Amino acid sequence: MTRLSSNHLLGLKELTPDDIELIFETADNFKAILNRPIKKVPSLRDITIANVFFENSTRTKISFELAEKRLSADIVNFSSASSSVSKGETLIDTVNNILSMKVDMVVMRHPAPGASLFLSKNVNAQIINAGDGTHEHPTQALLDAYSIREEHSTLKGKKVVIVGDILHSRVALSNIYCLQKLGAEVAVCGPSTLIPKFIGALGVKVMHNLQEAIEWCDVANMLRIQMERQQTKYFPSLREYTMQYGLTMKHLNALNKEITIMHPGPINRGVEISSEVADSGQSIILNQVENGVAIRMAVLYLLAAQRES
Ligand code: CP
C-alpha cells in the first residue's frame, strides 16, 4: 500500500491499520534523514501550509513547523491570540481568508471537538487535526505508538495503561484507537470521576489502583490533569490526586520487571509523575518528542502525495 485511505488526517478512528503501518514505514525513512548532517529534502517545495492554532502549544506547533521546514514547504503561522478572531471573525471566515492566499494544507488546533471535521467539510484544503478539544490528537497517538514500536519492536500483544485525566484527554482517545488497531491491549487507570462512562464500549480495561495497573502493563502513559478543561471539582485536591495516582520510583522499584514510561507533555512534575521517574532510564518522553518530527513529516508527505493522484 502506498496511499492513505483519506485526504485529511482528522483522527485515529478513521485510519486503517494499513494507513498506520504506511505512516510508520515512511517515518522510518524520514527518521534516517533527520539523523544525517543535511536534514532537509525538497519533497514539499510546491506546497504551502498554514499552522492555525486557536489553543496554546509547545511540542505540536514546533514539531509541525520543523517537519514542514525539513520537507521544504512554505509555511504561515496563525495564532488566535494575535488575530482578528478576537474581533468576532468565524472559524470558516478566518481559514477561508488564509486559503485565499493560496494555502494547500491547514494544520489546526482548536478547543472545540469536531472543529477539524467541520473545517474539512467547509473549506477547500487538506486538514490535519493538531488536537480538537477533548476529542482527538492523531499525530500524538501516532508518535506514541511509533515510540512503543521502536522500544518493543511490535505493538501486538503489548499491554499499555493510560493513567490520569482520561475524561478530558484527546491523547487518550486517539491512543486507544491507534493501539487497538495495532493489536495492543489497552487499560485506563484513574479516579472514576476522570474516566468517561462510554469507555467500556471501546473494549478498554478500567483500573483504579496505580500499583496494580503498572504490574499489569508493559508501558505506562502518564497524562496530566487538564485543569483548563475542568469546570467542576473531580477530586478533593491535587495533593490527594498525587498520593493516589502520581507515579514515583517507589512504584517502579516494587515491580519485578522494567516498564516503559511515557508522557505526551506538558509534564506537571511532582503531580502525575515524579522528576526521578520522568528523568529515569525507563522514560522515553524525549524520544516521543524526537519521533514527533519524523511522524509529522510522514503524514504531511503522504497527504501531499494524495493531491497529485
Ligand atoms: N503533547 C502536546 O500536544 O503538547 P503541546 O500542547 O505542547 O503541543
PDB file of C-alpha atoms and ligand atoms in Angstrom:
ATOM      1  CA  MET A   1       0.000   0.000   0.000  1.00  0.00           C
ATOM      2  CA  THR A   2       1.390   3.419  -0.958  1.00  0.00           C
ATOM      3  CA  ARG A   3      -1.614   5.676  -0.322  1.00  0.00           C
ATOM      4  CA  LEU A   4      -3.554   6.736   2.747  1.00  0.00           C
ATOM      5  CA  SER A   5      -7.262   5.952   2.734  1.00  0.00           C
ATOM      6  CA  SER A   6      -8.161   9.609   3.474  1.00  0.00           C
ATOM      7  CA  ASN A   7      -7.284  13.061   2.099  1.00  0.00           C
ATOM      8  CA  HIS A   8      -7.260  14.554   5.613  1.00  0.00           C
ATOM      9  CA  LEU A   9      -5.922  13.449   9.000  1.00  0.00           C
ATOM     10  CA  LEU A  10      -8.817  14.079  11.361  1.00  0.00           C
ATOM     11  CA  GLY A  11      -8.469  11.224  13.858  1.00  0.00           C
ATOM     12  CA  LEU A  12      -7.276   7.687  14.501  1.00  0.00           C
ATOM     13  CA  LYS A  13     -10.853   6.433  14.399  1.00  0.00           C
ATOM     14  CA  GLU A  14     -10.843   6.880  10.599  1.00  0.00           C
ATOM     15  CA  LEU A  15      -7.381   5.402   9.915  1.00  0.00           C
ATOM     16  CA  THR A  16      -6.899   1.736   8.980  1.00  0.00           C
ATOM     17  CA  PRO A  17      -4.083  -0.449  10.377  1.00  0.00           C
ATOM     18  CA  ASP A  18      -2.533  -0.305   6.869  1.00  0.00           C
ATOM     19  CA  ASP A  19      -2.618   3.520   6.965  1.00  0.00           C
ATOM     20  CA  ILE A  20      -0.797   3.476  10.303  1.00  0.00           C
ATOM     21  CA  GLU A  21       1.830   1.000   9.049  1.00  0.00           C
ATOM     22  CA  LEU A  22       2.374   3.152   5.939  1.00  0.00           C
ATOM     23  CA  ILE A  23       2.892   6.248   8.132  1.00  0.00           C
ATOM     24  CA  PHE A  24       5.371   4.316  10.321  1.00  0.00           C
ATOM     25  CA  GLU A  25       7.352   2.985   7.332  1.00  0.00           C
ATOM     26  CA  THR A  26       7.503   6.491   5.846  1.00  0.00           C
ATOM     27  CA  ALA A  27       8.547   7.907   9.243  1.00  0.00           C
ATOM     28  CA  ASP A  28      11.375   5.319   9.420  1.00  0.00           C
ATOM     29  CA  ASN A  29      12.800   6.824   6.198  1.00  0.00           C
ATOM     30  CA  PHE A  30      12.425  10.394   7.458  1.00  0.00           C
ATOM     31  CA  LYS A  31      13.993   9.494  10.813  1.00  0.00           C
ATOM     32  CA  ALA A  32      17.068   8.229   8.952  1.00  0.00           C
ATOM     33  CA  ILE A  33      17.193  11.554   7.050  1.00  0.00           C
ATOM     34  CA  LEU A  34      16.847  13.529  10.299  1.00  0.00           C
ATOM     35  CA  ASN A  35      19.961  11.793  11.624  1.00  0.00           C
ATOM     36  CA  ARG A  36      22.034  12.932   8.630  1.00  0.00           C
ATOM     37  CA  PRO A  37      24.099  16.178   8.643  1.00  0.00           C
ATOM     38  CA  ILE A  38      21.753  17.646   5.961  1.00  0.00           C
ATOM     39  CA  LYS A  39      18.230  17.119   7.297  1.00  0.00           C
ATOM     40  CA  LYS A  40      16.263  18.831   4.543  1.00  0.00           C
ATOM     41  CA  VAL A  41      14.580  17.239   1.499  1.00  0.00           C
ATOM     42  CA  PRO A  42      12.724  19.042  -1.349  1.00  0.00           C
ATOM     43  CA  SER A  43       9.565  16.859  -1.198  1.00  0.00           C
ATOM     44  CA  LEU A  44       7.029  19.646  -0.379  1.00  0.00           C
ATOM     45  CA  ARG A  45       8.706  22.524  -2.165  1.00  0.00           C
ATOM     46  CA  ASP A  46       5.481  23.438  -4.068  1.00  0.00           C
ATOM     47  CA  ILE A  47       3.204  23.184  -1.014  1.00  0.00           C
ATOM     48  CA  THR A  48       2.104  25.996   1.311  1.00  0.00           C
ATOM     49  CA  ILE A  49       0.917  25.050   4.793  1.00  0.00           C
ATOM     50  CA  ALA A  50      -0.894  27.210   7.368  1.00  0.00           C
ATOM     51  CA  ASN A  51      -0.410  26.293  11.024  1.00  0.00           C
ATOM     52  CA  VAL A  52      -3.576  27.608  12.662  1.00  0.00           C
ATOM     53  CA  PHE A  53      -3.509  27.403  16.460  1.00  0.00           C
ATOM     54  CA  PHE A  54      -6.537  28.505  18.497  1.00  0.00           C
ATOM     55  CA  GLU A  55      -5.036  26.921  21.659  1.00  0.00           C
ATOM     56  CA  ASN A  56      -1.569  27.047  23.201  1.00  0.00           C
ATOM     57  CA  SER A  57       1.034  24.504  22.139  1.00  0.00           C
ATOM     58  CA  THR A  58       4.769  23.992  22.509  1.00  0.00           C
ATOM     59  CA  ARG A  59       5.590  20.493  21.209  1.00  0.00           C
ATOM     60  CA  THR A  60       2.972  20.073  18.457  1.00  0.00           C
ATOM     61  CA  LYS A  61       3.457  23.536  16.946  1.00  0.00           C
ATOM     62  CA  ILE A  62       7.263  23.416  16.911  1.00  0.00           C
ATOM     63  CA  SER A  63       7.244  19.813  15.695  1.00  0.00           C
ATOM     64  CA  PHE A  64       4.902  20.569  12.742  1.00  0.00           C
ATOM     65  CA  GLU A  65       6.927  23.677  11.845  1.00  0.00           C
ATOM     66  CA  LEU A  66      10.175  21.717  11.869  1.00  0.00           C
ATOM     67  CA  ALA A  67       8.618  18.861   9.863  1.00  0.00           C
ATOM     68  CA  GLU A  68       7.336  21.351   7.263  1.00  0.00           C
ATOM     69  CA  LYS A  69      10.702  23.132   7.054  1.00  0.00           C
ATOM     70  CA  ARG A  70      12.591  19.827   6.735  1.00  0.00           C
ATOM     71  CA  LEU A  71      10.283  18.997   3.778  1.00  0.00           C
ATOM     72  CA  SER A  72      10.908  22.454   2.193  1.00  0.00           C
ATOM     73  CA  ALA A  73       7.259  23.590   2.397  1.00  0.00           C
ATOM     74  CA  ASP A  74       6.357  27.284   2.586  1.00  0.00           C
ATOM     75  CA  ILE A  75       4.629  27.971   5.907  1.00  0.00           C
ATOM     76  CA  VAL A  76       2.498  30.629   7.560  1.00  0.00           C
ATOM     77  CA  ASN A  77       1.718  30.644  11.272  1.00  0.00           C
ATOM     78  CA  PHE A  78      -1.519  31.890  12.763  1.00  0.00           C
ATOM     79  CA  SER A  79      -2.250  32.179  16.456  1.00  0.00           C
ATOM     80  CA  SER A  80      -5.728  33.216  17.576  1.00  0.00           C
ATOM     81  CA  ALA A  81      -4.349  35.365  20.411  1.00  0.00           C
ATOM     82  CA  SER A  82      -2.829  37.842  17.926  1.00  0.00           C
ATOM     83  CA  SER A  83      -5.543  37.546  15.233  1.00  0.00           C
ATOM     84  CA  SER A  84      -8.891  39.094  14.250  1.00  0.00           C
ATOM     85  CA  VAL A  85     -10.772  36.185  15.900  1.00  0.00           C
ATOM     86  CA  SER A  86     -10.996  38.458  18.955  1.00  0.00           C
ATOM     87  CA  LYS A  87     -12.972  40.903  16.718  1.00  0.00           C
ATOM     88  CA  GLY A  88     -15.664  38.270  16.079  1.00  0.00           C
ATOM     89  CA  GLU A  89     -14.465  36.559  12.872  1.00  0.00           C
ATOM     90  CA  THR A  90     -15.754  32.969  12.456  1.00  0.00           C
ATOM     91  CA  LEU A  91     -13.555  29.884  12.037  1.00  0.00           C
ATOM     92  CA  ILE A  92     -14.609  29.394   8.387  1.00  0.00           C
ATOM     93  CA  ASP A  93     -14.069  33.057   7.513  1.00  0.00           C
ATOM     94  CA  THR A  94     -10.667  33.044   9.215  1.00  0.00           C
ATOM     95  CA  VAL A  95      -9.488  29.921   7.401  1.00  0.00           C
ATOM     96  CA  ASN A  96     -11.013  30.928   4.030  1.00  0.00           C
ATOM     97  CA  ASN A  97      -9.150  34.233   4.250  1.00  0.00           C
ATOM     98  CA  ILE A  98      -5.929  32.327   4.835  1.00  0.00           C
ATOM     99  CA  LEU A  99      -6.744  29.917   1.979  1.00  0.00           C
ATOM    100  CA  SER A 100      -7.436  32.751  -0.465  1.00  0.00           C
ATOM    101  CA  MET A 101      -3.721  33.467  -0.136  1.00  0.00           C
ATOM    102  CA  LYS A 102      -3.215  30.056  -1.888  1.00  0.00           C
ATOM    103  CA  VAL A 103      -2.616  27.706   1.024  1.00  0.00           C
ATOM    104  CA  ASP A 104      -2.761  23.948   0.314  1.00  0.00           C
ATOM    105  CA  MET A 105      -2.920  22.410   3.789  1.00  0.00           C
ATOM    106  CA  VAL A 106      -4.115  23.566   7.197  1.00  0.00           C
ATOM    107  CA  VAL A 107      -2.733  22.157  10.451  1.00  0.00           C
ATOM    108  CA  MET A 108      -5.247  23.190  13.088  1.00  0.00           C
ATOM    109  CA  ARG A 109      -5.527  23.034  16.875  1.00  0.00           C
ATOM    110  CA  HIS A 110      -8.883  24.157  18.227  1.00  0.00           C
ATOM    111  CA  PRO A 111     -10.683  23.863  21.606  1.00  0.00           C
ATOM    112  CA  ALA A 112     -13.933  22.552  20.031  1.00  0.00           C
ATOM    113  CA  PRO A 113     -14.283  18.777  19.474  1.00  0.00           C
ATOM    114  CA  GLY A 114     -15.082  18.217  15.780  1.00  0.00           C
ATOM    115  CA  ALA A 115     -13.592  21.546  14.616  1.00  0.00           C
ATOM    116  CA  SER A 116     -11.236  19.795  12.152  1.00  0.00           C
ATOM    117  CA  LEU A 117     -14.026  17.666  10.660  1.00  0.00           C
ATOM    118  CA  PHE A 118     -16.177  20.795  10.314  1.00  0.00           C
ATOM    119  CA  LEU A 119     -13.344  22.585   8.539  1.00  0.00           C
ATOM    120  CA  SER A 120     -12.670  19.653   6.189  1.00  0.00           C
ATOM    121  CA  LYS A 121     -16.299  19.800   5.035  1.00  0.00           C
ATOM    122  CA  ASN A 122     -16.342  23.562   4.541  1.00  0.00           C
ATOM    123  CA  VAL A 123     -13.015  24.654   3.074  1.00  0.00           C
ATOM    124  CA  ASN A 124     -11.062  23.524   0.050  1.00  0.00           C
ATOM    125  CA  ALA A 125      -7.797  22.362   1.630  1.00  0.00           C
ATOM    126  CA  GLN A 126      -6.342  19.290   3.271  1.00  0.00           C
ATOM    127  CA  ILE A 127      -6.863  19.430   7.040  1.00  0.00           C
ATOM    128  CA  ILE A 128      -4.601  17.941   9.697  1.00  0.00           C
ATOM    129  CA  ASN A 129      -6.018  17.834  13.210  1.00  0.00           C
ATOM    130  CA  ALA A 130      -3.390  19.019  15.712  1.00  0.00           C
ATOM    131  CA  GLY A 131      -5.823  18.484  18.617  1.00  0.00           C
ATOM    132  CA  ASP A 132      -9.550  19.289  18.734  1.00  0.00           C
ATOM    133  CA  GLY A 133     -10.708  19.887  22.296  1.00  0.00           C
ATOM    134  CA  THR A 134     -11.282  16.666  24.245  1.00  0.00           C
ATOM    135  CA  HIS A 135     -11.770  14.652  21.025  1.00  0.00           C
ATOM    136  CA  GLU A 136      -8.602  13.504  19.170  1.00  0.00           C
ATOM    137  CA  HIS A 137      -4.893  14.327  18.776  1.00  0.00           C
ATOM    138  CA  PRO A 138      -3.933  11.949  15.961  1.00  0.00           C
ATOM    139  CA  THR A 139      -0.266  12.829  15.403  1.00  0.00           C
ATOM    140  CA  GLN A 140       0.365  12.470  19.157  1.00  0.00           C
ATOM    141  CA  ALA A 141      -1.098   8.945  19.152  1.00  0.00           C
ATOM    142  CA  LEU A 142       0.921   8.046  16.039  1.00  0.00           C
ATOM    143  CA  LEU A 143       4.177   9.245  17.576  1.00  0.00           C
ATOM    144  CA  ASP A 144       3.324   7.471  20.853  1.00  0.00           C
ATOM    145  CA  ALA A 145       2.650   4.144  19.117  1.00  0.00           C
ATOM    146  CA  TYR A 146       5.731   4.613  16.895  1.00  0.00           C
ATOM    147  CA  SER A 147       7.860   5.164  20.026  1.00  0.00           C
ATOM    148  CA  ILE A 148       6.484   1.972  21.647  1.00  0.00           C
ATOM    149  CA  ARG A 149       7.192   0.053  18.421  1.00  0.00           C
ATOM    150  CA  GLU A 150      10.773   1.404  18.481  1.00  0.00           C
ATOM    151  CA  GLU A 151      11.207   0.293  22.113  1.00  0.00           C
ATOM    152  CA  HIS A 152       9.389  -3.070  21.995  1.00  0.00           C
ATOM    153  CA  SER A 153       9.685  -3.995  18.246  1.00  0.00           C
ATOM    154  CA  THR A 154       5.929  -4.521  17.942  1.00  0.00           C
ATOM    155  CA  LEU A 155       2.631  -3.330  19.406  1.00  0.00           C
ATOM    156  CA  LYS A 156       0.994  -6.735  19.026  1.00  0.00           C
ATOM    157  CA  GLY A 157       0.159  -8.216  22.434  1.00  0.00           C
ATOM    158  CA  LYS A 158       1.747  -5.337  24.362  1.00  0.00           C
ATOM    159  CA  LYS A 159      -0.150  -4.045  27.395  1.00  0.00           C
ATOM    160  CA  VAL A 160      -0.431  -0.269  27.629  1.00  0.00           C
ATOM    161  CA  VAL A 161      -2.059   1.586  30.521  1.00  0.00           C
ATOM    162  CA  ILE A 162      -3.050   5.244  30.153  1.00  0.00           C
ATOM    163  CA  VAL A 163      -3.131   6.892  33.584  1.00  0.00           C
ATOM    164  CA  GLY A 164      -4.848  10.095  34.689  1.00  0.00           C
ATOM    165  CA  ASP A 165      -7.433  12.503  33.320  1.00  0.00           C
ATOM    166  CA  ILE A 166      -8.948  10.275  30.633  1.00  0.00           C
ATOM    167  CA  LEU A 167     -12.210  12.260  30.621  1.00  0.00           C
ATOM    168  CA  HIS A 168     -10.671  15.453  29.218  1.00  0.00           C
ATOM    169  CA  SER A 169      -7.886  13.861  27.166  1.00  0.00           C
ATOM    170  CA  ARG A 170      -7.786  13.826  23.361  1.00  0.00           C
ATOM    171  CA  VAL A 171      -4.468  11.964  23.661  1.00  0.00           C
ATOM    172  CA  ALA A 172      -6.192   9.090  25.492  1.00  0.00           C
ATOM    173  CA  LEU A 173      -8.927   8.587  22.887  1.00  0.00           C
ATOM    174  CA  SER A 174      -6.535   8.733  19.914  1.00  0.00           C
ATOM    175  CA  ASN A 175      -4.122   6.371  21.704  1.00  0.00           C
ATOM    176  CA  ILE A 176      -6.899   3.862  22.431  1.00  0.00           C
ATOM    177  CA  TYR A 177      -7.955   3.733  18.743  1.00  0.00           C
ATOM    178  CA  CYS A 178      -4.354   3.579  17.489  1.00  0.00           C
ATOM    179  CA  LEU A 179      -3.022   0.974  19.941  1.00  0.00           C
ATOM    180  CA  GLN A 180      -6.011  -1.343  19.499  1.00  0.00           C
ATOM    181  CA  LYS A 181      -5.717  -1.150  15.694  1.00  0.00           C
ATOM    182  CA  LEU A 182      -2.097  -2.294  16.051  1.00  0.00           C
ATOM    183  CA  GLY A 183      -3.005  -5.250  18.303  1.00  0.00           C
ATOM    184  CA  ALA A 184      -2.117  -3.852  21.746  1.00  0.00           C
ATOM    185  CA  GLU A 185      -4.223  -4.369  24.879  1.00  0.00           C
ATOM    186  CA  VAL A 186      -5.236  -1.051  26.448  1.00  0.00           C
ATOM    187  CA  ALA A 187      -6.254  -0.162  30.012  1.00  0.00           C
ATOM    188  CA  VAL A 188      -7.078   3.179  31.584  1.00  0.00           C
ATOM    189  CA  CYS A 189      -6.395   3.991  35.228  1.00  0.00           C
ATOM    190  CA  GLY A 190      -7.595   6.894  37.361  1.00  0.00           C
ATOM    191  CA  PRO A 191     -10.329   8.025  39.707  1.00  0.00           C
ATOM    192  CA  SER A 192     -13.794   7.020  38.394  1.00  0.00           C
ATOM    193  CA  THR A 193     -14.720  10.727  38.110  1.00  0.00           C
ATOM    194  CA  LEU A 194     -12.000  11.150  35.446  1.00  0.00           C
ATOM    195  CA  ILE A 195     -12.933   8.066  33.395  1.00  0.00           C
ATOM    196  CA  PRO A 196     -15.710   8.587  30.819  1.00  0.00           C
ATOM    197  CA  LYS A 197     -18.800   6.357  31.120  1.00  0.00           C
ATOM    198  CA  PHE A 198     -18.527   5.263  27.439  1.00  0.00           C
ATOM    199  CA  ILE A 199     -15.031   3.805  27.907  1.00  0.00           C
ATOM    200  CA  GLY A 200     -16.267   0.196  28.339  1.00  0.00           C
ATOM    201  CA  ALA A 201     -17.767   0.308  24.837  1.00  0.00           C
ATOM    202  CA  LEU A 202     -14.240   0.835  23.455  1.00  0.00           C
ATOM    203  CA  GLY A 203     -13.087  -2.539  24.830  1.00  0.00           C
ATOM    204  CA  VAL A 204     -10.703  -0.942  27.312  1.00  0.00           C
ATOM    205  CA  LYS A 205      -9.883  -2.398  30.739  1.00  0.00           C
ATOM    206  CA  VAL A 206     -10.653   0.050  33.576  1.00  0.00           C
ATOM    207  CA  MET A 207      -8.414   0.139  36.666  1.00  0.00           C
ATOM    208  CA  HIS A 208      -8.421   2.364  39.734  1.00  0.00           C
ATOM    209  CA  ASN A 209      -5.258   1.228  41.541  1.00  0.00           C
ATOM    210  CA  LEU A 210      -1.985   2.589  40.132  1.00  0.00           C
ATOM    211  CA  GLN A 211       0.272  -0.158  41.527  1.00  0.00           C
ATOM    212  CA  GLU A 212      -1.983  -2.890  40.089  1.00  0.00           C
ATOM    213  CA  ALA A 213      -2.054  -1.043  36.746  1.00  0.00           C
ATOM    214  CA  ILE A 214       1.726  -0.873  36.410  1.00  0.00           C
ATOM    215  CA  GLU A 215       2.038  -4.523  37.487  1.00  0.00           C
ATOM    216  CA  TRP A 216      -0.301  -5.386  34.568  1.00  0.00           C
ATOM    217  CA  CYS A 217       1.342  -3.283  31.851  1.00  0.00           C
ATOM    218  CA  ASP A 218       4.449  -3.180  29.660  1.00  0.00           C
ATOM    219  CA  VAL A 219       4.035   0.568  29.047  1.00  0.00           C
ATOM    220  CA  ALA A 220       2.516   3.319  31.235  1.00  0.00           C
ATOM    221  CA  ASN A 221       1.478   6.549  29.504  1.00  0.00           C
ATOM    222  CA  MET A 222       1.027   9.204  32.204  1.00  0.00           C
ATOM    223  CA  LEU A 223      -1.344  12.116  31.474  1.00  0.00           C
ATOM    224  CA  ARG A 224      -1.568  15.476  33.189  1.00  0.00           C
ATOM    225  CA  ILE A 225      -4.707  16.754  34.886  1.00  0.00           C
ATOM    226  CA  GLN A 226      -6.314  19.189  32.411  1.00  0.00           C
ATOM    227  CA  MET A 227      -7.331  21.901  34.868  1.00  0.00           C
ATOM    228  CA  GLU A 228      -8.161  24.281  31.989  1.00  0.00           C
ATOM    229  CA  ARG A 229     -10.997  21.973  30.833  1.00  0.00           C
ATOM    230  CA  GLN A 230     -12.472  21.297  34.290  1.00  0.00           C
ATOM    231  CA  GLN A 231     -15.483  23.402  35.286  1.00  0.00           C
ATOM    232  CA  THR A 232     -16.119  21.371  38.415  1.00  0.00           C
ATOM    233  CA  LYS A 233     -14.038  19.500  41.026  1.00  0.00           C
ATOM    234  CA  TYR A 234     -13.310  15.859  40.119  1.00  0.00           C
ATOM    235  CA  PHE A 235     -11.131  15.079  43.182  1.00  0.00           C
ATOM    236  CA  PRO A 236     -10.595  16.778  46.566  1.00  0.00           C
ATOM    237  CA  SER A 237      -7.163  18.317  45.860  1.00  0.00           C
ATOM    238  CA  LEU A 238      -4.109  17.897  43.613  1.00  0.00           C
ATOM    239  CA  ARG A 239      -2.173  16.654  46.674  1.00  0.00           C
ATOM    240  CA  GLU A 240      -4.651  13.824  47.181  1.00  0.00           C
ATOM    241  CA  TYR A 241      -4.660  13.028  43.439  1.00  0.00           C
ATOM    242  CA  THR A 242      -0.851  12.751  43.547  1.00  0.00           C
ATOM    243  CA  MET A 243      -0.988  10.450  46.591  1.00  0.00           C
ATOM    244  CA  GLN A 244      -3.257   8.031  44.642  1.00  0.00           C
ATOM    245  CA  TYR A 245      -2.096   8.407  41.023  1.00  0.00           C
ATOM    246  CA  GLY A 246       1.294  10.170  40.984  1.00  0.00           C
ATOM    247  CA  LEU A 247       3.937   7.730  39.644  1.00  0.00           C
ATOM    248  CA  THR A 248       7.130   7.550  41.751  1.00  0.00           C
ATOM    249  CA  MET A 249      10.272   5.402  41.863  1.00  0.00           C
ATOM    250  CA  LYS A 250       8.686   3.594  44.834  1.00  0.00           C
ATOM    251  CA  HIS A 251       6.030   2.183  42.450  1.00  0.00           C
ATOM    252  CA  LEU A 252       8.640   1.163  39.856  1.00  0.00           C
ATOM    253  CA  ASN A 253      11.062  -0.346  42.404  1.00  0.00           C
ATOM    254  CA  ALA A 254       8.263  -2.591  43.723  1.00  0.00           C
ATOM    255  CA  LEU A 255       7.975  -4.302  40.300  1.00  0.00           C
ATOM    256  CA  ASN A 256       9.900  -7.414  39.274  1.00  0.00           C
ATOM    257  CA  LYS A 257      10.144  -6.098  35.674  1.00  0.00           C
ATOM    258  CA  GLU A 258      11.064  -2.855  33.900  1.00  0.00           C
ATOM    259  CA  ILE A 259       8.200  -0.998  32.254  1.00  0.00           C
ATOM    260  CA  THR A 260       8.412   1.842  29.729  1.00  0.00           C
ATOM    261  CA  ILE A 261       7.258   5.273  30.936  1.00  0.00           C
ATOM    262  CA  MET A 262       5.679   7.765  28.533  1.00  0.00           C
ATOM    263  CA  HIS A 263       4.091  11.211  28.793  1.00  0.00           C
ATOM    264  CA  PRO A 264       2.742  13.369  25.932  1.00  0.00           C
ATOM    265  CA  GLY A 265       3.708  16.594  27.781  1.00  0.00           C
ATOM    266  CA  PRO A 266       3.459  19.130  29.160  1.00  0.00           C
ATOM    267  CA  ILE A 267       4.603  17.387  32.374  1.00  0.00           C
ATOM    268  CA  ASN A 268       3.488  18.597  35.779  1.00  0.00           C
ATOM    269  CA  ARG A 269       6.473  17.322  37.753  1.00  0.00           C
ATOM    270  CA  GLY A 270       5.521  16.129  41.224  1.00  0.00           C
ATOM    271  CA  VAL A 271       1.814  15.794  40.302  1.00  0.00           C
ATOM    272  CA  GLU A 272       1.185  12.872  37.880  1.00  0.00           C
ATOM    273  CA  ILE A 273       4.875  11.900  37.652  1.00  0.00           C
ATOM    274  CA  SER A 274       7.899  12.483  39.889  1.00  0.00           C
ATOM    275  CA  SER A 275      11.027  14.099  38.454  1.00  0.00           C
ATOM    276  CA  GLU A 276      13.004  10.911  39.210  1.00  0.00           C
ATOM    277  CA  VAL A 277      10.637   8.828  37.050  1.00  0.00           C
ATOM    278  CA  ALA A 278      10.403  11.423  34.252  1.00  0.00           C
ATOM    279  CA  ASP A 279      14.209  11.620  34.033  1.00  0.00           C
ATOM    280  CA  SER A 280      14.878   7.894  34.591  1.00  0.00           C
ATOM    281  CA  GLY A 281      16.285   5.412  32.089  1.00  0.00           C
ATOM    282  CA  GLN A 282      12.812   3.871  31.782  1.00  0.00           C
ATOM    283  CA  SER A 283      11.343   7.123  30.476  1.00  0.00           C
ATOM    284  CA  ILE A 284      11.099   7.616  26.686  1.00  0.00           C
ATOM    285  CA  ILE A 285       9.467  11.043  26.972  1.00  0.00           C
ATOM    286  CA  LEU A 286      12.107  12.868  24.920  1.00  0.00           C
ATOM    287  CA  ASN A 287      12.219  10.033  22.345  1.00  0.00           C
ATOM    288  CA  GLN A 288       8.488  10.681  21.836  1.00  0.00           C
ATOM    289  CA  VAL A 289       9.208  14.349  21.093  1.00  0.00           C
ATOM    290  CA  GLU A 290      12.049  13.442  18.710  1.00  0.00           C
ATOM    291  CA  ASN A 291       9.874  10.895  16.871  1.00  0.00           C
ATOM    292  CA  GLY A 292       7.117  13.501  16.513  1.00  0.00           C
ATOM    293  CA  VAL A 293       9.044  15.314  13.763  1.00  0.00           C
ATOM    294  CA  ALA A 294       9.517  12.147  11.643  1.00  0.00           C
ATOM    295  CA  ILE A 295       5.868  11.136  12.144  1.00  0.00           C
ATOM    296  CA  ARG A 296       4.609  14.600  11.130  1.00  0.00           C
ATOM    297  CA  MET A 297       6.928  14.634   8.098  1.00  0.00           C
ATOM    298  CA  ALA A 298       5.433  11.264   7.095  1.00  0.00           C
ATOM    299  CA  VAL A 299       1.843  12.496   7.498  1.00  0.00           C
ATOM    300  CA  LEU A 300       2.486  15.715   5.524  1.00  0.00           C
ATOM    301  CA  TYR A 301       4.374  13.853   2.792  1.00  0.00           C
ATOM    302  CA  LEU A 302       1.705  11.152   2.357  1.00  0.00           C
ATOM    303  CA  LEU A 303      -1.167  13.661   2.343  1.00  0.00           C
ATOM    304  CA  ALA A 304       0.650  15.832  -0.223  1.00  0.00           C
ATOM    305  CA  ALA A 305       1.086  12.733  -2.421  1.00  0.00           C
ATOM    306  CA  GLN A 306      -2.731  12.263  -2.450  1.00  0.00           C
ATOM    307  CA  ARG A 307      -3.063  15.676  -4.113  1.00  0.00           C
ATOM    308  CA  GLU A 308      -1.124  14.587  -7.181  1.00  0.00           C
ATOM    309  CA  SER A 309      -3.170  11.449  -7.911  1.00  0.00           C
TER     310      SER A 309
HETATM  311  N1   CP B   1       1.621  16.886  23.533  1.00  0.00           N
HETATM  312  C1   CP B   1       1.137  18.083  23.163  1.00  0.00           C
HETATM  313  O1   CP B   1       0.149  18.201  22.448  1.00  0.00           O
HETATM  314  O2   CP B   1       1.851  19.148  23.656  1.00  0.00           O
HETATM  315  P1   CP B   1       1.584  20.668  23.266  1.00  0.00           P
HETATM  316  O3   CP B   1       0.244  21.054  23.866  1.00  0.00           O
HETATM  317  O4   CP B   1       2.730  21.446  23.861  1.00  0.00           O
HETATM  318  O5   CP B   1       1.533  20.775  21.774  1.00  0.00           O
END
